[in-house]
Each structure stands twice: as C-alpha cells, then as structure tokens.
C-alpha cells in the first residue's frame, strides 16, 4: 500500500498538468498547440512527433480535502481527520484524473510555394479520463448510519462517476485566410476501449418519525450504472491476461465502440499587437453498442415494521406471510437489474478563448531601433477555459506572460484560478535545437512544497522534429 | 556560445524547479486504524388496538400468538459486524388490564435462545404515558440473537376485570431495533 502511494506520488512529482492545458494553449511554437485550437497560428512548415514521445499529459486533481488533510503524520487521530474531511467536503467536490499519450502525430503546410497558408495535421492519441464526485451522503451513511440522522435525506444523486479510455484518430485542417483571420477544424474518430458511467442517479433514503411505528423508512431509489467494454474482460472464462491485452489492442485500433467528433477554432488578429482566439473541442459522441452491460436499482418502498399479531390485511394472513411480503418488497427494490441496452455518451466538450497582447520587438545590433520584420518577443493575455462535466461545468481563468528568450527557448508563465485553487502558478518551456523540439510544462508549482497538500498537479511534455519556416 | 550557456542555465533552472518538490510527513499506515461505527435504527413490531379487539363472543381473549421467520440475524454481514443491538419498545396502555408481550427467539432447531417480556400495567383511570423498555443484546445474548431464525410473539392479558365491547382504552406498542456496527479491520 505504502509503496503504491510512493509510486503515485513520484508520478505526481514528475508528471503534472490538467485537462486544462493553459500553458500549451496558444503556445504556437509547439505543434501540439493545434490540438487545443485547430485554428491557431502555425509557425512551422512541417513537423513529425517522435512516436509515443510527442505528447504525454497527466493531471491529478482533488477539490476539497487533500491527501495531507487525511494522512498527515500528526497527533490527531486518523478517524477524526477522516470525519473532518468527510464533513468539510461537498457532493460537488471531486477526484479527477486525466492522461493522454500521443501515439504518432505530424503536420505539413501546403499551398502555393511562396505562400503556404494551409496546413494539415494528423495523429492518434490515447486518453484516459476519470472523474468521481465525492459521494457525501453515502459516506455519511457509512460513517454514522441513520441513528444520528433521523429526518436527513440521503441523496442518491451524490453518486456520480465516469471512467473512460479511448483512442482517437484525427485529422485537422488549418487555413490562414489573410493577415487577420485564421481558422481550423479537426475531425476525430473515437474508439472506446472501456467506459463506465453512472451520472444520472436520483432518489433518496430517509428515516422519519412514523404514525403506526416509531419510524418510517422511505426508500425512493433510481440508480443506474452503464458499462461497455468491461463485461467481456471480467466474464471471460480464461484468466490469461495476454488474451485480454490482445482484445484491448484491437479496440485501440478501432475494434471498440466507435464515435465521431469535431474541433473548431479560429484566431483573429485585431491589430498588429492584439489578437483574439477561441476553440471548441470534442463536440462529439461515442455510441456504445458492443459489450454493453448496464445495472440498475429502481423502486419506491416505505417500511415501518411489522404488525405480527393484528394483521392489517384482516383476512387471516399470518404474521409470517406478512413478513415475507415485506422481504419481497425489499428484494424488489434492491435486486440489481442487468441489461444490455445500447447507449450513447457525449464527449466532455471543452471551450477555450484568449485575448492576447504582444509587445517588445528585438533591438537591432546596429541602431537603437527595433528589427522590423521580427516577431514580438513578449506577450501577455487572458485565457478562459471550460469543460462540461456531469454535475456542472468546470471553469478556469488564466493570466499569462510569454517570452521569446532567444530562438532556442520560449517560456510561458501562467497564473490560473480554477475549481482546485486560487494560486495555481505554472511554467512552460519549449526548447528548439536545430530541428529538435522538446517542451515541458507543469502547473501548480507553489504546491510542490508539499505535494500531498496539492489539490491538482499536472504535466505535459513531448519531443518533436520541426522544420521551421524561413 | 553565450546563447548556448543561457540556454543550459534556463534548462537547468526549469528542471530544478520541477524536481524540487517536497513532502511533509505522511503516514498511510493510519488507514489500518480506520474505525467505521455506523449505528442503524429500523422499525420493528407495532400494534395499536382498542379494548374491544380482545373480546370474542362476549368473553375476553387471554392470549394471541404468532411467529415470523427471519433470515436477517444470521446474515453473514450481521454476524461479522454487529457488536451490539438494542430492541427498544415504546408502549402505552389506557385499558384497565395489564398486558404482557413476550418475545421468544428460536434457533434453526426450534430451541429457545433468548426471551424478553414487555409488560404494560393496567390503567384504572384510563390514562397513561409512554413507557420505554430497552433490551440490550451484548455478549451471550447477542450470540443468541445471531442464531435466531424464528421470533414468536405472545400477547397475554394478566388477570383482571373482564373486557366487553364497551370497555374504553387502547393498547399500543411501537418498537425499533438499533444495530451498532463496527467495521474496523
């Protein structure tokens, strides 16, 4: 157990960045920035990502209590810390994990030889997304029971979880229409490797003082869990893992449940120095038709005990018959119904927008003046990010400073306010040596002084080979 | 040349910043100390009957008996995790006769494992307040409860003035069980 946490922590230290890639967004020297805005500026003639190394991304996020809050090695009793954590958290607090790995990617410009203003980019990546909302009422019921919670409604909708593993094949088109306007669009084919979703739970359990007896226990439950790609792995007769691995490989290569999606984006140059851009990503769905197994618990029932001596039915019903009926009613509610009904899931849509101001041109070596044709060396801007999630969208606002240090090195520092924290400071850099490009970015640097107390840590890195314009 | 040194320094700084993450003392072994002790309450038996209910063809019914079969107390979860149980009866009697509810707990073989009796005194002036009776199951009595598969309920009227259709008053029993669960490992 301890080792597992160590490995986990090590990963947090080494790899960190959120599904919000605020450092990558708009970082146009890095070809993968086109994945954040297909209509972003393109600054290379062609590029190829180093297979499996061109883009790696991990984000772990916890809103509410941190690992440190619960596991700190101090004099406070563990159970007290645990209860404090549970009490302080809300059902909208969540645990999130997102990971992406680019398998291959590339891109090239085309058009007339003197003005290659169109660009095709393509690739394939694998993505894992996990989001669990803190099931507060379930936790309170497990910790305390109903004895100290008479009249409290335990809300079944507190349970909300999604887990998703997909591979995505994509191709994007980008066109710089004129000096002011660039747009882009990217088509995606999703192949779902596995999906688990339980996001539309409803109902409640409550114990209230009763008329006939001390308590009425009112059950009103409508819980559902949908899965695809899981049942065949669990149910298969063989325990041979290599068979399962073969199955998974096929699914990566479009043997899974398929879906379609599209990304849109544009950049508009307002003036020489001001620009505005925006993108909408993963507008799409996956249709889960193969290897589907769904589970449901459904029903209403009020239990207030049993009248063993004076049956209310008054037709000679024995106490035991009466009790058996109650047992059956309970079974009816709590028996899990299993179905194989197909279902369709929308992808979590992401929205990005930014307003940017570039300034400070390179000074000429020969006169006290700026080099005319060069790009601006600095930029500042504001970025807005949003993602649709089961309970409510998650938003983030970023202020950034970008600096072209010299041709081989560009830096970007960002300050972000999001669901996790108000003090997220991130740093990204992109190094270019001849054609080789290495980039790495991490956010929440302030929290690295005690990673266990971090609410979110994430990282992106990758290697490309880039052939630049000019 | 200068560029390359600047580059190397920057790169070192970046990497250094990322590697310099620290931790404060954390003890994950504390998870072994976890104690989950939910307390559940659930309604049990009840009835609420007028005095006339105990009159049959002009004569007083002196006892009523029935039983239920319950699998609940043998359930593996209950056997493993319930460390104490309480049956709480809230009774009220405005009839001028003393009532007794006897509850017998029988195992699979029909042998008596435990028995409790909740007595409600007669009410000569037909008024009464709610009386609470608590039976605690711990140690041997808890083991007896966990062996129980049949519960026999016997209602008795102790000797007193005969009842008829016009006798005033009601006899009321309500009850619930509290289960104290301990899920620590």
PDB file of N, CA and C in Angstrom, chain A residues 28 30-49 54 102 104-110 117-125 168-175 182-189 261 263-265 281 464-466:
ATOM      1  N   UNK A  28       2.312  28.665 -29.886  1.00  0.00           N
ATOM      2  CA  UNK A  28       2.275  28.209 -31.272  1.00  0.00           C
ATOM      3  C   UNK A  28       3.586  27.625 -31.779  1.00  0.00           C
ATOM      4  N   UNK A  30       4.905  25.180 -30.406  1.00  0.00           N
ATOM      5  CA  UNK A  30       4.753  23.743 -30.164  1.00  0.00           C
ATOM      6  C   UNK A  30       3.637  23.224 -31.064  1.00  0.00           C
ATOM      7  N   UNK A  31       3.945  22.276 -31.950  1.00  0.00           N
ATOM      8  CA  UNK A  31       2.912  21.837 -32.903  1.00  0.00           C
ATOM      9  C   UNK A  31       1.643  21.327 -32.220  1.00  0.00           C
ATOM     10  N   UNK A  32       1.776  20.712 -31.031  1.00  0.00           N
ATOM     11  CA  UNK A  32       0.610  20.156 -30.348  1.00  0.00           C
ATOM     12  C   UNK A  32      -0.368  21.231 -29.875  1.00  0.00           C
ATOM     13  N   UNK A  33       0.029  22.523 -29.962  1.00  0.00           N
ATOM     14  CA  UNK A  33      -0.925  23.576 -29.586  1.00  0.00           C
ATOM     15  C   UNK A  33      -2.113  23.581 -30.548  1.00  0.00           C
ATOM     16  N   UNK A  34      -1.917  23.001 -31.733  1.00  0.00           N
ATOM     17  CA  UNK A  34      -3.038  22.894 -32.676  1.00  0.00           C
ATOM     18  C   UNK A  34      -4.129  21.950 -32.169  1.00  0.00           C
ATOM     19  N   UNK A  35      -3.770  21.072 -31.213  1.00  0.00           N
ATOM     20  CA  UNK A  35      -4.783  20.190 -30.625  1.00  0.00           C
ATOM     21  C   UNK A  35      -5.697  20.980 -29.685  1.00  0.00           C
ATOM     22  N   UNK A  36      -5.192  22.123 -29.189  1.00  0.00           N
ATOM     23  CA  UNK A  36      -6.005  22.964 -28.308  1.00  0.00           C
ATOM     24  C   UNK A  36      -6.815  23.989 -29.086  1.00  0.00           C
ATOM     25  N   UNK A  37      -6.324  24.324 -30.266  1.00  0.00           N
ATOM     26  CA  UNK A  37      -7.064  25.230 -31.150  1.00  0.00           C
ATOM     27  C   UNK A  37      -6.678  24.914 -32.592  1.00  0.00           C
ATOM     28  N   UNK A  38      -7.542  24.198 -33.311  1.00  0.00           N
ATOM     29  CA  UNK A  38      -7.190  23.830 -34.692  1.00  0.00           C
ATOM     30  C   UNK A  38      -7.051  25.062 -35.583  1.00  0.00           C
ATOM     31  N   UNK A  39      -7.549  26.199 -35.105  1.00  0.00           N
ATOM     32  CA  UNK A  39      -7.421  27.438 -35.862  1.00  0.00           C
ATOM     33  C   UNK A  39      -6.367  28.357 -35.282  1.00  0.00           C
ATOM     34  N   UNK A  40      -5.391  27.780 -34.609  1.00  0.00           N
ATOM     35  CA  UNK A  40      -4.305  28.566 -34.028  1.00  0.00           C
ATOM     36  C   UNK A  40      -3.292  28.953 -35.091  1.00  0.00           C
ATOM     37  N   UNK A  41      -2.347  29.808 -34.679  1.00  0.00           N
ATOM     38  CA  UNK A  41      -1.289  30.187 -35.619  1.00  0.00           C
ATOM     39  C   UNK A  41      -0.345  29.011 -35.820  1.00  0.00           C
ATOM     40  N   UNK A  42       0.132  28.848 -37.060  1.00  0.00           N
ATOM     41  CA  UNK A  42       1.081  27.779 -37.344  1.00  0.00           C
ATOM     42  C   UNK A  42       2.430  28.416 -37.642  1.00  0.00           C
ATOM     43  N   UNK A  43       3.474  27.917 -36.995  1.00  0.00           N
ATOM     44  CA  UNK A  43       4.784  28.536 -37.195  1.00  0.00           C
ATOM     45  C   UNK A  43       5.806  27.573 -37.787  1.00  0.00           C
ATOM     46  N   UNK A  44       5.345  26.435 -38.347  1.00  0.00           N
ATOM     47  CA  UNK A  44       6.325  25.543 -38.957  1.00  0.00           C
ATOM     48  C   UNK A  44       5.856  25.114 -40.337  1.00  0.00           C
ATOM     49  N   UNK A  45       6.783  24.590 -41.117  1.00  0.00           N
ATOM     50  CA  UNK A  45       6.456  24.099 -42.450  1.00  0.00           C
ATOM     51  C   UNK A  45       5.976  22.669 -42.391  1.00  0.00           C
ATOM     52  N   UNK A  46       6.653  21.907 -41.603  1.00  0.00           N
ATOM     53  CA  UNK A  46       6.172  20.568 -41.321  1.00  0.00           C
ATOM     54  C   UNK A  46       6.787  20.090 -40.029  1.00  0.00           C
ATOM     55  N   UNK A  47       6.179  19.094 -39.432  1.00  0.00           N
ATOM     56  CA  UNK A  47       6.753  18.527 -38.216  1.00  0.00           C
ATOM     57  C   UNK A  47       6.339  17.067 -38.127  1.00  0.00           C
ATOM     58  N   UNK A  48       7.106  16.350 -37.351  1.00  0.00           N
ATOM     59  CA  UNK A  48       6.700  14.987 -37.041  1.00  0.00           C
ATOM     60  C   UNK A  48       6.994  14.760 -35.549  1.00  0.00           C
ATOM     61  N   UNK A  49       6.015  14.208 -34.852  1.00  0.00           N
ATOM     62  CA  UNK A  49       6.210  13.903 -33.439  1.00  0.00           C
ATOM     63  C   UNK A  49       6.997  12.619 -33.289  1.00  0.00           C
ATOM     64  N   UNK A  54       5.750  12.182 -28.363  1.00  0.00           N
ATOM     65  CA  UNK A  54       5.491  13.536 -28.838  1.00  0.00           C
ATOM     66  C   UNK A  54       4.580  14.324 -27.904  1.00  0.00           C
ATOM     67  N   UNK A 102       0.246  10.591 -26.941  1.00  0.00           N
ATOM     68  CA  UNK A 102       0.173  10.643 -28.390  1.00  0.00           C
ATOM     69  C   UNK A 102       0.953   9.456 -28.948  1.00  0.00           C
ATOM     70  N   UNK A 104       1.225   8.765 -32.464  1.00  0.00           N
ATOM     71  CA  UNK A 104       2.009   9.405 -33.525  1.00  0.00           C
ATOM     72  C   UNK A 104       1.315  10.706 -33.900  1.00  0.00           C
ATOM     73  N   UNK A 105       2.068  11.610 -34.512  1.00  0.00           N
ATOM     74  CA  UNK A 105       1.451  12.844 -34.988  1.00  0.00           C
ATOM     75  C   UNK A 105       2.382  13.495 -36.001  1.00  0.00           C
ATOM     76  N   UNK A 106       1.790  14.314 -36.840  1.00  0.00           N
ATOM     77  CA  UNK A 106       2.590  15.027 -37.821  1.00  0.00           C
ATOM     78  C   UNK A 106       1.760  16.119 -38.446  1.00  0.00           C
ATOM     79  N   UNK A 107       2.423  16.946 -39.275  1.00  0.00           N
ATOM     80  CA  UNK A 107       1.694  18.007 -39.948  1.00  0.00           C
ATOM     81  C   UNK A 107       2.557  18.623 -41.028  1.00  0.00           C
ATOM     82  N   UNK A 108       1.898  19.201 -42.024  1.00  0.00           N
ATOM     83  CA  UNK A 108       2.661  19.847 -43.092  1.00  0.00           C
ATOM     84  C   UNK A 108       1.840  20.990 -43.688  1.00  0.00           C
ATOM     85  N   UNK A 109       2.551  22.016 -44.148  1.00  0.00           N
ATOM     86  CA  UNK A 109       1.908  23.153 -44.799  1.00  0.00           C
ATOM     87  C   UNK A 109       1.837  22.892 -46.292  1.00  0.00           C
ATOM     88  N   UNK A 110       0.837  23.433 -46.899  1.00  0.00           N
ATOM     89  CA  UNK A 110       0.773  23.359 -48.359  1.00  0.00           C
ATOM     90  C   UNK A 110       0.111  24.623 -48.904  1.00  0.00           C
ATOM     91  N   UNK A 117      -0.277  28.730 -47.037  1.00  0.00           N
ATOM     92  CA  UNK A 117      -1.148  29.230 -45.979  1.00  0.00           C
ATOM     93  C   UNK A 117      -2.139  28.176 -45.479  1.00  0.00           C
ATOM     94  N   UNK A 118      -1.991  26.941 -45.939  1.00  0.00           N
ATOM     95  CA  UNK A 118      -2.866  25.884 -45.444  1.00  0.00           C
ATOM     96  C   UNK A 118      -2.017  24.819 -44.762  1.00  0.00           C
ATOM     97  N   UNK A 119      -2.636  24.142 -43.815  1.00  0.00           N
ATOM     98  CA  UNK A 119      -1.846  23.213 -43.011  1.00  0.00           C
ATOM     99  C   UNK A 119      -2.703  22.009 -42.624  1.00  0.00           C
ATOM    100  N   UNK A 120      -2.136  20.845 -42.821  1.00  0.00           N
ATOM    101  CA  UNK A 120      -2.819  19.614 -42.412  1.00  0.00           C
ATOM    102  C   UNK A 120      -2.052  19.029 -41.223  1.00  0.00           C
ATOM    103  N   UNK A 121      -2.768  18.688 -40.174  1.00  0.00           N
ATOM    104  CA  UNK A 121      -2.125  17.976 -39.059  1.00  0.00           C
ATOM    105  C   UNK A 121      -2.944  16.732 -38.768  1.00  0.00           C
ATOM    106  N   UNK A 122      -2.283  15.714 -38.268  1.00  0.00           N
ATOM    107  CA  UNK A 122      -2.981  14.437 -38.062  1.00  0.00           C
ATOM    108  C   UNK A 122      -2.275  13.675 -36.956  1.00  0.00           C
ATOM    109  N   UNK A 123      -2.914  12.639 -36.495  1.00  0.00           N
ATOM    110  CA  UNK A 123      -2.267  11.832 -35.469  1.00  0.00           C
ATOM    111  C   UNK A 123      -3.250  10.922 -34.766  1.00  0.00           C
ATOM    112  N   UNK A 124      -2.735  10.289 -33.754  1.00  0.00           N
ATOM    113  CA  UNK A 124      -3.561   9.387 -32.972  1.00  0.00           C
ATOM    114  C   UNK A 124      -3.075   9.472 -31.525  1.00  0.00           C
ATOM    115  N   UNK A 125      -4.024   9.541 -30.614  1.00  0.00           N
ATOM    116  CA  UNK A 125      -3.644   9.535 -29.209  1.00  0.00           C
ATOM    117  C   UNK A 125      -4.607   8.689 -28.405  1.00  0.00           C
ATOM    118  N   UNK A 168      -8.052   7.930 -30.175  1.00  0.00           N
ATOM    119  CA  UNK A 168      -8.624   8.944 -31.064  1.00  0.00           C
ATOM    120  C   UNK A 168      -7.714   9.100 -32.281  1.00  0.00           C
ATOM    121  N   UNK A 169      -8.299   8.938 -33.460  1.00  0.00           N
ATOM    122  CA  UNK A 169      -7.586   9.190 -34.708  1.00  0.00           C
ATOM    123  C   UNK A 169      -8.136  10.499 -35.251  1.00  0.00           C
ATOM    124  N   UNK A 170      -7.241  11.417 -35.644  1.00  0.00           N
ATOM    125  CA  UNK A 170      -7.745  12.736 -36.023  1.00  0.00           C
ATOM    126  C   UNK A 170      -6.979  13.323 -37.181  1.00  0.00           C
ATOM    127  N   UNK A 171      -7.662  14.192 -37.904  1.00  0.00           N
ATOM    128  CA  UNK A 171      -7.003  14.956 -38.961  1.00  0.00           C
ATOM    129  C   UNK A 171      -7.580  16.358 -38.944  1.00  0.00           C
ATOM    130  N   UNK A 172      -6.686  17.334 -39.021  1.00  0.00           N
ATOM    131  CA  UNK A 172      -7.131  18.717 -38.910  1.00  0.00           C
ATOM    132  C   UNK A 172      -6.680  19.548 -40.092  1.00  0.00           C
ATOM    133  N   UNK A 173      -7.490  20.546 -40.391  1.00  0.00           N
ATOM    134  CA  UNK A 173      -7.186  21.461 -41.487  1.00  0.00           C
ATOM    135  C   UNK A 173      -7.147  22.875 -40.929  1.00  0.00           C
ATOM    136  N   UNK A 174      -6.097  23.617 -41.313  1.00  0.00           N
ATOM    137  CA  UNK A 174      -5.925  24.974 -40.808  1.00  0.00           C
ATOM    138  C   UNK A 174      -5.649  25.876 -42.002  1.00  0.00           C
ATOM    139  N   UNK A 175      -6.335  27.009 -42.026  1.00  0.00           N
ATOM    140  CA  UNK A 175      -6.084  27.926 -43.146  1.00  0.00           C
ATOM    141  C   UNK A 175      -5.936  29.347 -42.643  1.00  0.00           C
ATOM    142  N   UNK A 182      -7.450  33.400 -39.220  1.00  0.00           N
ATOM    143  CA  UNK A 182      -7.040  32.012 -39.415  1.00  0.00           C
ATOM    144  C   UNK A 182      -8.117  31.138 -38.789  1.00  0.00           C
ATOM    145  N   UNK A 183      -8.505  30.073 -39.475  1.00  0.00           N
ATOM    146  CA  UNK A 183      -9.475  29.169 -38.859  1.00  0.00           C
ATOM    147  C   UNK A 183      -9.009  27.729 -39.050  1.00  0.00           C
ATOM    148  N   UNK A 184      -9.641  26.836 -38.299  1.00  0.00           N
ATOM    149  CA  UNK A 184      -9.274  25.440 -38.431  1.00  0.00           C
ATOM    150  C   UNK A 184     -10.369  24.538 -37.927  1.00  0.00           C
ATOM    151  N   UNK A 185     -10.331  23.306 -38.401  1.00  0.00           N
ATOM    152  CA  UNK A 185     -11.317  22.324 -37.970  1.00  0.00           C
ATOM    153  C   UNK A 185     -10.614  20.973 -37.927  1.00  0.00           C
ATOM    154  N   UNK A 186     -11.025  20.145 -36.978  1.00  0.00           N
ATOM    155  CA  UNK A 186     -10.392  18.834 -36.862  1.00  0.00           C
ATOM    156  C   UNK A 186     -11.473  17.771 -36.677  1.00  0.00           C
ATOM    157  N   UNK A 187     -11.412  16.750 -37.509  1.00  0.00           N
ATOM    158  CA  UNK A 187     -12.348  15.630 -37.371  1.00  0.00           C
ATOM    159  C   UNK A 187     -11.702  14.537 -36.552  1.00  0.00           C
ATOM    160  N   UNK A 188     -12.521  13.854 -35.737  1.00  0.00           N
ATOM    161  CA  UNK A 188     -11.975  12.818 -34.864  1.00  0.00           C
ATOM    162  C   UNK A 188     -12.826  11.558 -34.946  1.00  0.00           C
ATOM    163  N   UNK A 189     -12.150  10.435 -34.952  1.00  0.00           N
ATOM    164  CA  UNK A 189     -12.854   9.157 -34.802  1.00  0.00           C
ATOM    165  C   UNK A 189     -12.428   8.586 -33.454  1.00  0.00           C
ATOM    166  N   UNK A 261     -16.331  12.983 -33.695  1.00  0.00           N
ATOM    167  CA  UNK A 261     -16.301  14.286 -33.042  1.00  0.00           C
ATOM    168  C   UNK A 261     -15.592  15.296 -33.913  1.00  0.00           C
ATOM    169  N   UNK A 263     -13.476  19.349 -33.731  1.00  0.00           N
ATOM    170  CA  UNK A 263     -12.957  20.516 -33.014  1.00  0.00           C
ATOM    171  C   UNK A 263     -13.054  21.714 -33.970  1.00  0.00           C
ATOM    172  N   UNK A 264     -13.359  22.874 -33.430  1.00  0.00           N
ATOM    173  CA  UNK A 264     -13.358  24.098 -34.232  1.00  0.00           C
ATOM    174  C   UNK A 264     -12.463  25.116 -33.551  1.00  0.00           C
ATOM    175  N   UNK A 265     -11.939  26.041 -34.347  1.00  0.00           N
ATOM    176  CA  UNK A 265     -11.186  27.119 -33.716  1.00  0.00           C
ATOM    177  C   UNK A 265     -10.829  28.202 -34.713  1.00  0.00           C
ATOM    178  N   UNK A 281     -13.692  22.081 -28.456  1.00  0.00           N
ATOM    179  CA  UNK A 281     -13.063  20.788 -28.720  1.00  0.00           C
ATOM    180  C   UNK A 281     -13.967  19.624 -28.311  1.00  0.00           C
ATOM    181  N   UNK A 464       9.432  16.610 -30.552  1.00  0.00           N
ATOM    182  CA  UNK A 464       9.044  16.684 -31.959  1.00  0.00           C
ATOM    183  C   UNK A 464      10.277  16.958 -32.815  1.00  0.00           C
ATOM    184  N   UNK A 465      10.127  16.707 -34.100  1.00  0.00           N
ATOM    185  CA  UNK A 465      11.110  17.219 -35.044  1.00  0.00           C
ATOM    186  C   UNK A 465      10.379  18.226 -35.918  1.00  0.00           C
ATOM    187  N   UNK A 466      10.867  19.457 -35.917  1.00  0.00           N
ATOM    188  CA  UNK A 466      10.155  20.547 -36.577  1.00  0.00           C
ATOM    189  C   UNK A 466      11.023  21.167 -37.657  1.00  0.00           C
TER     190      UNK A 466
END
